[in-house]
């Protein structure tokens, strides 16, 4: 399995997961043009996609769907309540709208959604299985529940939210109501929360972790990586060996081979 985070952040999110015989786009929060450009850099195209999975209905995860589905007629899978809450559903061809239940098989990939805590209709993370490899994708969650910990355990690859530095958020320019939303159990995961989540998980000998959905206002890549690395090191984890950390960006693709 290969994972490429095409874009990550409040301005738009999209991730490509490639299996042996299936290519999946997770969220489509950037333009079709940009998705096409990023895929071309990876040597593939939109016509190679087998489907789109949506984590939830917020605009930074669905903004590119209308053009993408009208031009390419790709199937889009998400929870029934997410479809009901999606303002742009009427702009998507009906044959592209597919309900996502407890599991889905696309080619050799087995896909299992799991519930997460976020202020959306029925938000989910995803587990992908192929042969002995497991990949977990979970962003936009305010709190890591026990069920989420179980879902993330023993993953080979993980895309995990590290949205904000708590001090930067508290001292930043956002109105207090927005700060409260971000810090709530249905908001976004801080760098510290991401670090402790990784430290407390059952892990394999090595896990590749993308730190995702970094706030441009309330975080910096170096702060996110240093905070998570420090927590892991304090808990006896060898960063770079036991866990390899990768940063994601709003304006360019991040891949494991970088």
XYZ file of C-alpha atoms in Angstrom:
258
model
C 0.000 0.000 0.000
C 1.140 3.525 -0.805
C -0.270 6.727 0.707
C 0.074 10.219 -0.740
C -1.492 13.148 1.128
C -2.259 15.465 -1.786
C -3.323 18.354 0.464
C -4.114 18.711 4.141
C -5.428 21.614 6.203
C -8.386 23.928 6.635
C -8.167 25.052 2.983
C -8.722 21.562 1.622
C -8.011 17.875 2.159
C -7.415 14.974 -0.218
C -5.431 11.753 0.155
C -4.625 9.070 -2.403
C -4.341 5.477 -1.248
C -2.976 2.992 -3.766
C -3.377 -0.741 -3.374
C -2.265 -3.516 -5.669
C -5.282 -3.122 -7.944
C -7.289 -0.193 -6.561
C -6.795 3.566 -6.190
C -8.928 5.403 -3.637
C -9.301 9.133 -3.042
C -10.121 9.984 0.571
C -11.933 13.332 0.630
C -12.020 15.828 -2.226
C -11.662 19.215 -0.586
C -9.476 20.741 -3.310
C -10.268 21.513 -6.934
C -10.456 18.849 -9.617
C -7.730 20.684 -11.474
C -5.388 20.483 -8.527
C -6.195 16.828 -7.832
C -5.444 16.075 -11.462
C -2.121 17.955 -11.250
C -1.032 16.169 -8.081
C -1.987 12.763 -9.472
C -0.031 13.478 -12.650
C 3.082 14.128 -10.545
C 2.588 10.649 -9.094
C 2.275 9.100 -12.537
C -1.455 8.427 -12.420
C -4.725 10.136 -13.347
C -8.320 10.614 -12.292
C -9.431 7.879 -14.679
C -7.442 5.399 -12.553
C -9.504 6.106 -9.419
C -11.911 3.385 -8.301
C -13.856 5.588 -5.931
C -13.938 8.472 -3.465
C -14.467 8.058 0.276
C -15.698 10.978 2.374
C -14.958 11.349 6.072
C -17.655 14.008 6.638
C -19.513 16.871 4.974
C -17.445 19.944 5.912
C -16.441 22.035 2.926
C -12.696 21.499 3.223
C -13.365 17.800 2.553
C -15.927 18.022 -0.264
C -15.326 21.284 -2.185
C -14.108 19.547 -5.359
C -16.846 16.916 -5.545
C -19.239 18.605 -7.963
C -16.792 19.019 -10.837
C -15.055 15.729 -10.071
C -18.226 13.660 -10.262
C -19.789 15.464 -13.215
C -16.677 15.083 -15.345
C -15.496 11.648 -14.262
C -18.646 9.955 -12.868
C -16.699 8.439 -9.990
C -18.606 6.622 -7.246
C -18.593 8.493 -3.932
C -19.079 6.574 -0.679
C -20.100 8.104 2.630
C -22.523 7.664 5.500
C -26.266 8.177 4.805
C -26.479 11.010 7.377
C -23.502 12.699 5.729
C -25.342 12.705 2.393
C -28.409 14.189 4.107
C -26.322 16.992 5.635
C -24.304 17.790 2.520
C -25.355 21.113 1.001
C -23.985 20.305 -2.462
C -25.469 16.815 -2.794
C -27.960 18.012 -5.425
C -25.044 19.015 -7.676
C -23.663 15.454 -7.747
C -25.005 12.942 -10.316
C -27.344 10.567 -8.423
C -25.588 7.463 -9.761
C -22.369 8.631 -8.061
C -23.925 8.773 -4.577
C -23.319 5.532 -2.665
C -24.137 4.792 0.963
C -21.261 3.542 3.079
C -22.129 0.858 5.599
C -19.860 -1.198 7.863
C -17.405 -2.350 5.219
C -16.567 -2.009 1.552
C -14.338 -3.990 -0.790
C -12.698 -2.247 -3.743
C -10.350 -4.542 -5.601
C -8.006 -6.156 -3.095
C -8.637 -3.393 -0.534
C -10.964 -4.067 2.361
C -12.263 -0.810 3.846
C -13.785 -0.407 7.290
C -15.085 2.975 8.519
C -15.133 3.752 12.233
C -16.950 6.473 14.160
C -15.029 9.515 15.398
C -15.851 12.551 17.559
C -16.294 15.704 15.461
C -19.029 18.302 14.941
C -20.445 16.743 11.782
C -23.436 14.509 11.007
C -21.748 11.091 11.168
C -17.984 11.553 10.770
C -15.703 8.568 10.258
C -12.104 7.503 9.993
C -11.055 4.633 7.756
C -9.067 1.445 8.054
C -7.704 -0.130 4.883
C -6.487 -3.721 4.752
C -4.540 -5.454 2.013
C -2.688 -8.720 2.627
C -0.866 -8.151 5.944
C -0.791 -4.349 5.672
C -3.110 -1.962 7.543
C -3.512 1.771 6.947
C -5.589 4.078 9.156
C -6.794 7.547 8.183
C -8.283 9.707 10.916
C -8.408 13.499 10.994
C -10.936 16.057 12.280
C -11.508 14.509 15.669
C -11.617 16.314 18.961
C -11.095 13.306 21.204
C -9.576 9.851 20.778
C -12.086 7.428 22.262
C -11.277 3.868 23.281
C -12.958 2.613 20.112
C -10.753 4.903 17.989
C -7.656 3.633 19.830
C -8.679 0.075 19.011
C -9.254 1.038 15.385
C -5.793 2.600 15.128
C -3.892 -0.180 16.862
C -1.288 -2.196 14.918
C -1.436 0.043 11.843
C 1.500 -0.007 9.440
C 0.604 3.427 8.028
C -1.395 6.177 9.683
C -2.695 9.611 8.732
C -3.375 11.279 12.084
C -4.497 14.798 12.908
C -2.098 17.172 14.693
C -4.120 20.327 14.202
C -2.860 22.893 16.674
C -0.392 23.885 19.313
C -2.492 24.631 22.377
C -0.577 27.752 23.420
C -0.645 29.192 19.897
C -4.381 28.591 19.714
C -5.121 30.110 23.133
C -2.987 33.187 22.445
C -3.962 33.566 18.794
C -6.394 35.833 16.980
C -9.382 33.472 16.722
C -12.544 34.531 18.578
C -13.060 32.695 21.841
C -16.075 30.808 20.504
C -13.975 29.307 17.698
C -11.159 28.460 20.107
C -13.678 26.634 22.293
C -14.964 24.685 19.306
C -11.457 23.611 18.241
C -10.483 22.571 21.783
C -13.731 20.710 22.440
C -14.240 16.947 22.285
C -15.881 17.463 18.888
C -13.245 19.805 17.503
C -9.657 19.068 16.466
C -6.746 17.121 17.902
C -3.767 19.069 19.269
C -0.115 18.178 18.715
C 0.088 16.931 22.299
C -3.019 14.784 21.887
C -1.572 13.269 18.714
C 1.698 12.490 20.479
C 0.059 10.808 23.443
C -2.286 8.879 21.168
C 0.669 7.420 19.281
C 2.579 6.719 22.495
C -0.307 4.727 23.992
C -1.250 2.667 20.934
C -0.377 -0.949 20.348
C 2.084 -0.668 17.465
C 3.943 -2.921 15.096
C 7.745 -2.856 14.894
C 7.515 0.230 12.704
C 4.697 2.623 11.888
C 4.770 5.375 9.259
C 2.714 8.339 10.495
C 1.599 11.421 8.554
C 0.816 14.344 10.852
C -2.179 15.916 9.134
C -4.605 18.834 9.130
C -2.050 21.259 10.615
C -3.544 24.694 11.256
C -1.783 27.470 9.378
C -2.824 29.956 12.073
C -2.267 27.911 15.226
C 0.545 25.514 14.391
C 3.854 25.143 12.590
C 5.288 21.976 11.033
C 8.408 22.092 13.213
C 6.354 22.545 16.391
C 4.020 19.675 15.482
C 6.870 17.293 14.718
C 8.943 18.310 17.756
C 5.998 17.992 20.160
C 4.996 14.551 18.908
C 8.617 13.368 18.746
C 9.322 14.524 22.323
C 6.335 12.660 23.744
C 7.228 9.485 21.850
C 10.857 9.670 22.963
C 9.845 10.219 26.603
C 7.761 7.050 26.381
C 10.660 4.967 25.086
C 9.786 5.061 21.395
C 12.664 5.540 18.957
C 11.511 8.169 16.486
C 12.769 7.384 13.013
C 12.829 3.659 13.757
C 9.758 2.588 15.763
C 7.730 5.498 14.378
C 8.617 7.500 11.274
C 6.919 10.891 11.127
C 5.966 12.744 7.939
C 4.526 16.246 7.721
C 1.669 17.191 5.414
C 1.039 20.543 3.748
C -1.876 22.553 2.333
C -0.072 23.333 -0.925
C 1.857 20.204 -1.895
C 1.790 16.436 -1.770
C 3.452 14.426 1.014
C 4.535 10.823 0.416
C 6.304 8.170 2.437
C 9.308 8.042 0.101
C 10.249 11.670 0.791
